[in-house]
Coordinates of C-alpha atoms and ligand atoms in Angstrom, one line a residue:
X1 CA 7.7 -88.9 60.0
X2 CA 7.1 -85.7 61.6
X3 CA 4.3 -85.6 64.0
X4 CA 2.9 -82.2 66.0
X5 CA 1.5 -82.6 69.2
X6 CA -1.1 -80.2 70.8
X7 CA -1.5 -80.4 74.8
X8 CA -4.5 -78.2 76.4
X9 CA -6.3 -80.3 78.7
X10 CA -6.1 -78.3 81.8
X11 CA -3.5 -75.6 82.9
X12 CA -0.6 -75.8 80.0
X13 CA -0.4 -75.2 76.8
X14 CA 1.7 -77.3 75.2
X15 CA 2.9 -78.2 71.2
X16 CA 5.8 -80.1 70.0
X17 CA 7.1 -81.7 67.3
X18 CA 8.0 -85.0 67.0
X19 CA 10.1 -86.6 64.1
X20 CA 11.1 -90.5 64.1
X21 CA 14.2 -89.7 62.9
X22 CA 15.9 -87.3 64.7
X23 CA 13.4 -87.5 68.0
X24 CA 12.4 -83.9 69.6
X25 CA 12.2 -81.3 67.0
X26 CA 11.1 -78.8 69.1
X27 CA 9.4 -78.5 72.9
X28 CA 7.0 -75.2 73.4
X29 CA 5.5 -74.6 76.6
X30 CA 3.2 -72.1 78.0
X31 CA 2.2 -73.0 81.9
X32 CA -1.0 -70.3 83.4
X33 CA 0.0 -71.6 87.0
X34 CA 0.3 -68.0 87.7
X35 CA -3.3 -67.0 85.8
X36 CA -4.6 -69.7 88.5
X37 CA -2.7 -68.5 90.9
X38 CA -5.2 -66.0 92.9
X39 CA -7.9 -68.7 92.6
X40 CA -6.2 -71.4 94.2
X41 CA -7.1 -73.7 91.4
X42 CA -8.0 -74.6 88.0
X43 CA -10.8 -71.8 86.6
X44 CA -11.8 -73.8 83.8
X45 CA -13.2 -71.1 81.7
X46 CA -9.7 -68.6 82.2
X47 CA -7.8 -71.8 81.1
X48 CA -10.0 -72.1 77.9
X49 CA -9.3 -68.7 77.2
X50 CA -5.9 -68.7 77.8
X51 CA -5.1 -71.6 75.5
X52 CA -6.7 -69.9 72.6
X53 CA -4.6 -66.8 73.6
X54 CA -1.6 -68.8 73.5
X55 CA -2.0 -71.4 70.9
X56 CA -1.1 -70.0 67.8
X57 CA 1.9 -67.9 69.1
X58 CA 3.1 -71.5 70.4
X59 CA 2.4 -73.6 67.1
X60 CA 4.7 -70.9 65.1
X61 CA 7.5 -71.3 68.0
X62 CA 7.3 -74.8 67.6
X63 CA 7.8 -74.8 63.9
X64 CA 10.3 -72.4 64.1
X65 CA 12.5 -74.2 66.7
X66 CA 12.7 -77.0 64.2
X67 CA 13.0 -74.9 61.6
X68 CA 9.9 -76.5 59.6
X69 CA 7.6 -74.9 57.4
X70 CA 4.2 -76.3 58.3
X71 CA 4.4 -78.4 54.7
X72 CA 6.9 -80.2 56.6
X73 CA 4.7 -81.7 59.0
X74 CA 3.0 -85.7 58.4
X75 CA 0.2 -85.4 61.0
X76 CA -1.1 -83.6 64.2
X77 CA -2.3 -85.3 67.4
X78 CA -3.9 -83.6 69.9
X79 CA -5.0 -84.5 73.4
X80 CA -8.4 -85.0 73.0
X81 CA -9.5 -85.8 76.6
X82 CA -9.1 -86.9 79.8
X83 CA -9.4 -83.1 80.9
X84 CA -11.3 -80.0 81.0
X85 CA -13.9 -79.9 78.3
X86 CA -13.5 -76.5 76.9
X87 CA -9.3 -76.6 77.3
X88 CA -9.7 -80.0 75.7
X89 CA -11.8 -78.5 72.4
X90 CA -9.3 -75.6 71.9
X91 CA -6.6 -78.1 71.3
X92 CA -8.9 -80.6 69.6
X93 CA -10.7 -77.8 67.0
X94 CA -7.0 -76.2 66.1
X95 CA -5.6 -79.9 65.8
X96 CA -8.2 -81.1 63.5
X97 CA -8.4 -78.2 61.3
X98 CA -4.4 -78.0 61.2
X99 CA -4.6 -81.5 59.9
X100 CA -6.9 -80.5 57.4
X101 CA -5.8 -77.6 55.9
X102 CA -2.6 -79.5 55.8
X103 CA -3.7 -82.4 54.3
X104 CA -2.5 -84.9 56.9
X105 CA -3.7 -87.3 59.2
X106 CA -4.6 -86.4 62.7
X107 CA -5.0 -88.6 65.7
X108 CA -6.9 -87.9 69.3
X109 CA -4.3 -88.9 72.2
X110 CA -5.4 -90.1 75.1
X111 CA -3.6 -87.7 77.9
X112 CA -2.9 -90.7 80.6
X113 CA -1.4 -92.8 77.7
X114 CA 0.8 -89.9 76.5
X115 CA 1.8 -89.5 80.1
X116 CA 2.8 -93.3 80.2
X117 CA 4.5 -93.4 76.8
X118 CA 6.5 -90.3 77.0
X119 CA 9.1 -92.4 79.2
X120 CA 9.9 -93.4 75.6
X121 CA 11.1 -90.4 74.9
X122 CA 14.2 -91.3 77.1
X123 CA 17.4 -93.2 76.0
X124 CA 16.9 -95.2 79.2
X125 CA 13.4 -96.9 78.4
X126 CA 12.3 -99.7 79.5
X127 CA 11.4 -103.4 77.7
X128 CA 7.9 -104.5 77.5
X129 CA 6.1 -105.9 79.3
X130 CA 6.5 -103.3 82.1
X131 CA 4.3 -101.9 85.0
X132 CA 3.2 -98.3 84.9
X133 CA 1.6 -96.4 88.2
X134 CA 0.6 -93.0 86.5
X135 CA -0.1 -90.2 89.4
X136 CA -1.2 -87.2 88.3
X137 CA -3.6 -84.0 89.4
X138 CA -6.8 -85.7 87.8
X139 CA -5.5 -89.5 88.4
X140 CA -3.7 -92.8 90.0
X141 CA -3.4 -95.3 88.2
X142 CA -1.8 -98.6 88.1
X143 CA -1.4 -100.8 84.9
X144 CA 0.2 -103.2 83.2
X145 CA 1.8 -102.8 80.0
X146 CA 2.3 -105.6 77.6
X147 CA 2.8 -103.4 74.2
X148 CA 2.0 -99.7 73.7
X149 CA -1.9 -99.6 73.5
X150 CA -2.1 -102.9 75.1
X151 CA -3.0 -101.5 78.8
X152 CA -4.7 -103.6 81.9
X153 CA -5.5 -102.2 84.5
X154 CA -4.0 -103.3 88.5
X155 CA -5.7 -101.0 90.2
X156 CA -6.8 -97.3 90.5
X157 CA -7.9 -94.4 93.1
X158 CA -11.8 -94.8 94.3
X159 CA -12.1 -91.3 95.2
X160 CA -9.4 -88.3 94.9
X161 CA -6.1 -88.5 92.6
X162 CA -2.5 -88.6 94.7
X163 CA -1.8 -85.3 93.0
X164 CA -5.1 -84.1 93.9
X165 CA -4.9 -84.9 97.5
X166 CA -1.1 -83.1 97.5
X167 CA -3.2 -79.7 95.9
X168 CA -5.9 -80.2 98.8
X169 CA -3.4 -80.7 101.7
X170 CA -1.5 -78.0 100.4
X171 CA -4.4 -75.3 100.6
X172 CA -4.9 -76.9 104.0
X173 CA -1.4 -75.8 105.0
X174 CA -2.2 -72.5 103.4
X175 CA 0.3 -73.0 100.2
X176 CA -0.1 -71.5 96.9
X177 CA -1.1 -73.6 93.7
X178 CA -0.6 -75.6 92.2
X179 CA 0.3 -77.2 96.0
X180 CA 2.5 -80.2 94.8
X181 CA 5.7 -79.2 94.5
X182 CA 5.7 -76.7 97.6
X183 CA 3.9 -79.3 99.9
X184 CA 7.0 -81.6 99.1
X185 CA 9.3 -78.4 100.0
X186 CA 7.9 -77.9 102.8
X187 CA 7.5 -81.4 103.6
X188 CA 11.7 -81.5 103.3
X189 CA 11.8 -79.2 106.3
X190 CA 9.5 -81.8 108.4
X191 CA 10.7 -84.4 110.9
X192 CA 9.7 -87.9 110.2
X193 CA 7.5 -89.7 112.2
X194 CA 6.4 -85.9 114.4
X195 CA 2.8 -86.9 112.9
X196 CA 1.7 -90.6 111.6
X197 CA -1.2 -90.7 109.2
X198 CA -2.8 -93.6 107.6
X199 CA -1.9 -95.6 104.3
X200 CA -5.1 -95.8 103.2
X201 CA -6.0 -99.7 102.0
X202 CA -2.9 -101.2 102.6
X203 CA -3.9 -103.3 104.9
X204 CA -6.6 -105.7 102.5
X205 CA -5.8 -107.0 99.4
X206 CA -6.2 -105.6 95.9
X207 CA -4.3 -102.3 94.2
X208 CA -6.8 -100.4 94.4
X209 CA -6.1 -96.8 96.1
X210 CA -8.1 -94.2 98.3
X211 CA -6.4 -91.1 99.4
X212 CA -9.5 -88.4 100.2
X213 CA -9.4 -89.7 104.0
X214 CA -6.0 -88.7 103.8
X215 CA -6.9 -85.0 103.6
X216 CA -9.6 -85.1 106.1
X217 CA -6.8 -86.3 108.9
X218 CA -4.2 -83.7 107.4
X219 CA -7.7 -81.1 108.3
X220 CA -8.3 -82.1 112.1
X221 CA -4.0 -82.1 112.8
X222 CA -4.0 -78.9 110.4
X223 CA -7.0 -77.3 112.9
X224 CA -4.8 -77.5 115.9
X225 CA -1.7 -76.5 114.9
X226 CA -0.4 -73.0 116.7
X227 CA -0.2 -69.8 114.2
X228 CA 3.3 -69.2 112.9
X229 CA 4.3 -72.5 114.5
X230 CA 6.2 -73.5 111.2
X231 CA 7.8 -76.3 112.2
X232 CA 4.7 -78.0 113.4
X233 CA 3.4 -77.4 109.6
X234 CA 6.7 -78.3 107.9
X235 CA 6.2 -82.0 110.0
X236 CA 2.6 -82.1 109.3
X237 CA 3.6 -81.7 105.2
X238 CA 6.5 -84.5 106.0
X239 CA 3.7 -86.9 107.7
X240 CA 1.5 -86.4 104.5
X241 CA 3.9 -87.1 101.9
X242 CA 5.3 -90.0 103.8
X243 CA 2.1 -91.4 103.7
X244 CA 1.2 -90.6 100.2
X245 CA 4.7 -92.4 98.7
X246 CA 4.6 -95.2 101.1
X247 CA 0.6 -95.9 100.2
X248 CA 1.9 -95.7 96.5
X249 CA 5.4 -97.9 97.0
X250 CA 3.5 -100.6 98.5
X251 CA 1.0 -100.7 96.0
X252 CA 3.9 -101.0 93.1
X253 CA 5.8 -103.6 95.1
X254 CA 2.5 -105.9 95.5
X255 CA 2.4 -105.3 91.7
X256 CA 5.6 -106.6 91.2
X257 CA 4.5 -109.6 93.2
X258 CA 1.4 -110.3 91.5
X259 CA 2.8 -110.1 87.9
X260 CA 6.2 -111.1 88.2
X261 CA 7.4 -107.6 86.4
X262 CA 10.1 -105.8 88.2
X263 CA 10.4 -102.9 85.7
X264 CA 7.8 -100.0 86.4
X265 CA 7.0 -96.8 84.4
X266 CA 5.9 -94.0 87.0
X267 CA 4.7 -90.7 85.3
X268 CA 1.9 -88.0 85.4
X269 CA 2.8 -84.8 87.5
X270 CA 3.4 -86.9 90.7
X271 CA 6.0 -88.4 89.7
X272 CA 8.2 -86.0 89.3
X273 CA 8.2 -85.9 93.4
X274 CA 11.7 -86.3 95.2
X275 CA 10.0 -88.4 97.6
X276 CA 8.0 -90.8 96.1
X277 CA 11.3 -91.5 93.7
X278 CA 13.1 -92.2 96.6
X279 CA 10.6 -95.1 97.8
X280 CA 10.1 -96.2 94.4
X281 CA 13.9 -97.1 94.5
X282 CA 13.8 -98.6 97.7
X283 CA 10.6 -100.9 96.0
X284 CA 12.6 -101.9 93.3
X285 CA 16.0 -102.7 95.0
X286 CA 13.9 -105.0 97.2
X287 CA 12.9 -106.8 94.3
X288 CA 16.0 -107.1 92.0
X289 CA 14.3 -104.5 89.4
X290 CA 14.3 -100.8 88.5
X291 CA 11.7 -98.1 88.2
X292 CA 12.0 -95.2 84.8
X293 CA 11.2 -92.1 84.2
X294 CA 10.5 -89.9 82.0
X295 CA 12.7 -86.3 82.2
X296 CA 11.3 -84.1 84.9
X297 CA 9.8 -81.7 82.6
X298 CA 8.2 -84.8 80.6
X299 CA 6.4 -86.2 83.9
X300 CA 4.1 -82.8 84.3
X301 CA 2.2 -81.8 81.6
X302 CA 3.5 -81.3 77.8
X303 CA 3.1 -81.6 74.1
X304 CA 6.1 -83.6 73.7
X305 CA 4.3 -86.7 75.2
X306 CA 1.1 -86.1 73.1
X307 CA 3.8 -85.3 69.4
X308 CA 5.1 -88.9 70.4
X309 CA 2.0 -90.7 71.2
X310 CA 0.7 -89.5 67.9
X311 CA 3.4 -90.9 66.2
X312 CA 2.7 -93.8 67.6
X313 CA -0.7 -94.0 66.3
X314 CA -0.3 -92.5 63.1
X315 CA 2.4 -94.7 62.2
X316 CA 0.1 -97.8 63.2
X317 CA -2.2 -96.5 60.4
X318 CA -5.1 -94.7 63.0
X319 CA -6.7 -91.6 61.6
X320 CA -9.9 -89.4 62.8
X321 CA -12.9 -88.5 60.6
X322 CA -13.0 -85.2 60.1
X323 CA -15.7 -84.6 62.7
X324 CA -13.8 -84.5 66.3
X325 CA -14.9 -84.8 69.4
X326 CA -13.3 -84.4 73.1
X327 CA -14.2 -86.6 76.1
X328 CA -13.9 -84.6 79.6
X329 CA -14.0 -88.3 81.2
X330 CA -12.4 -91.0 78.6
X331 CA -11.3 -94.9 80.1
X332 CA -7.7 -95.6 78.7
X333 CA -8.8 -98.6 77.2
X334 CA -12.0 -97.3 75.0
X335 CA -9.7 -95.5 72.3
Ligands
KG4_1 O1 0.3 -84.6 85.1 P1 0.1 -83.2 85.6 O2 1.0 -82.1 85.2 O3 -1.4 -82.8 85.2 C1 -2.5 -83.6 85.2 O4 -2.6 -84.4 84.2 O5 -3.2 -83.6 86.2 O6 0.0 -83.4 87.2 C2 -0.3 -82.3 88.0 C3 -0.3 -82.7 89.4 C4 -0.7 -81.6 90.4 O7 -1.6 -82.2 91.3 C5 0.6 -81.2 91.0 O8 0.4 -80.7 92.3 C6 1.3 -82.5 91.1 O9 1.0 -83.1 89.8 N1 2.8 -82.3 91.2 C7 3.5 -82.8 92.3 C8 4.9 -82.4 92.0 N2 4.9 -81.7 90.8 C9 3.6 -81.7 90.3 N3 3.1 -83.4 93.4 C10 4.1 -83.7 94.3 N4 5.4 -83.4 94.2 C11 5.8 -82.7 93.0 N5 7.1 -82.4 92.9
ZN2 ZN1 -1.2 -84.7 83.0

C-alpha cells in the first residue's frame, strides 16, 4: 500500500510517500524559515500563501522521486490540525480533493501523533508499550503509549511549549528564528552553572510542565547583561537550556517510575536538541532503559511522519467523508 502524506500546518511544506513495502518512497521538503525570517516568527497568512505556492511543485517531486504515476497511489493523508488554520486547509483542501479525483481513501492525521509515530520510521524502534514526551514549537507532551492510537496522557505544559519558550529566549538574546537550534549553539559556548534558573514544578508531584516563568527570568538576567559582552549571553543561553532539558529529564525519569516503562519515544522539533539527548541518556542509563528517536530530519516538521501515520489508519480501515475539516486546536485523543 502506497500512502502520500501532506504536511502544512505551520512553517514547512511537506509531502511524501509512503509504501508498506519498501518504506520511504520519496521525502520532499520545502521549509519558509527564511520567508519568516524578517518577522521573527510565524506570519500565519505568508505561510498560507506559501504552502499553496509550493504544494503542487512538491506533490509532482514527490511522485517523481518514487517514480509513481499518481494512479499508483492507495490513499492521501494529510495533517489536518493541530496548527495554523489557514496552513492547515491548504494541505487539507489539496489532500481531500487528491483523494478524490483519485479515487482513494484519504485520512486526516493528527500532527502530534505523526510526530510520535514517525520514530517507526526507524529500524531501531521501540516495543509497545512505550513512553513518549513530544516537544515541539506549539507543544510538550508526555504520554503513554500502549498501541499506536491507544495514547494516555502523563502530563503536559500549562502555559508555553519547551520549543516555544527556546523561540522566546532566543529573541530575548537577540537570535534569529526560528531560535531553537541557534539558542542551543550559542548555549554550547556557555559555561555551566555562570547563571542558575529554575526547573519549573519539579519540586511537587505530577508530570505536568510550566516553562513561561522560564522566559521571564531569562528577561530580567537578559536586561542586565553589558552590550557585546558575548560571553555573558553565550552562559545565559547555557543556563536556559540546562534548565529546559533537566525540567524535561526529570519529568521522563518520574515517568519511568510511575509506569514501570523504561523505553521512551522523544520527538517534535525539540528533540532533535543535542542537549536534551544527552540528559535523556543519562535518564535512561539510570534506569536500566533506553530512549529512541526518530532521524533528525524526522523529529522537526515533515510529510514522511504524516505518509506513515496515514498508513497507519488507512490500513486500519479509517476513511473521511468527503466534506473535510481542519482543527487549529485538536486533543490527541478525540480523533
Ligand atoms: O516539531 P516542530 O518542527 O514544529 C512544531 O510542530 O511546532 O518544532 C519546532 C520547534 C521550534 O520551536 C524550534 O525552535 C524547535 O522546535 N527546535 C529546537 C531545535 N530544533 C528545533 N529547539 C532546540 N534545539 C534544537 N536543536
Ligand atoms: Zn511539528
Amino acid at each position: 500500500m502506497r500512502i502520500l502524506g501532506i504536511e502544512t500546518s505551520c512553517d514547512e511544506t511537506g509531502i511524501a510517500i509512503y509504501d508498506s513495502e519498501n518504506g520511504l518512497l520519496s521525502n520532499q521538503l520545502h521549509s519558509q524559515a527564511r520567508l519568516h525570517q524578517a518577522y521573527g516568527g510565524v506570519v500565519p497568512e505568508l505561510a498560507s500563501r506559501d504552502h499553496i505556492r509550493r504544494i503542487a511543485p512538491l506533490l509532482e517531486a514527490a511522485l517523481q522521486e518514487a517514480g509513481l504515476e499518481p494512479g499508483g497511489i492507495d490513499g492521501v493523508a494529510y495533517t489536518a490540525g493541530p496548527g495554523l488554520i489557514g496552513a492547515l486547509l491548504v494541505g487539507a483542501g489539496v489532500g481531500r480533493s487528491l483523494a478524490y479525483a483519485w479515487g482513494v481513501p484519504a485520512v486526516a492525521v493528527h500532527h502530534m501523533e505523526a510526530h510520535l509515530l514517525a520514530v517507526n520510521l526507524e529500524a531501531d524502534r521501540p516495543d509497545y508499550p512505550f513512553l513518549a514526551l513530544l516537544v515541539s514549537g506549539g507543544h510538550t507532551q508526555l504520554l503513554e503509549v500502549t498501541a499506536a492510537g491507544d495514547y494516555t496522557m502523563l502530563g503536559e505544559s500549562l502555559d508555553d511549549a519547551a520549543g516555544e519558550a527556546f523561540d522566546k529566549t532566543a529573541k530575548l538574546l537577540g537570535l534569529g528564528y526560528p531560535g531553537g537550534p541557534l539558542l542551543s549553539a550559542l548555549a554550547e559556548r556557555g559555561r555551566a552553572g555562570k547563571y542558575t534558573f529554575p526547573r519549573p514544578m519539579t519540586d511537587r508531584p505530577g508530570l505536568d510542565f510550566s516553562f513561561s516563568g522560564l522566559k521571564t527570568a531569562v528577561a530580567l538576567v537578559a536586561g542586565e547583561l553589558e552590550e557585546g559582552d558575548e560571553q555573558a549571553r553565550a552562559d545565559v543561553a547555557r543556563a536556559f537550556v540546562d534548565a529546559v532539558v533537566d525540567t524535561l529529564a526529570i519529568k521522563c525519569g518520574r515517568a519511568v517510575k510511575q509506569t514501570g516503562i523504561n523505553r521512551l519515544v522523544a520527538a517534535g522539533g525539540v528533540s532533535a536538541n543535542r542537549q536534551l539527548r544527552e540528559k535523556l541518556k543519562a535518564m535512561a542509563d539510570e534506569t536500566g532503559g533506553r530512549v529512541f528517536y526518530p532521524r533528525p530530519e524526522f523529529c522537526t516538521d515533515n510529510g514522511a511522519m504524516i505518509a506513515y501515520t496515514g498508513y497507519v489508519k488507512i490500513s486500519a480501515g479509517r476513511s473521511e467523508p468527503l466534506e473535510f475539516a481542519a482543527y487549529p486546536r485538536w486533543p490527541i485523543f478525540s480523533r
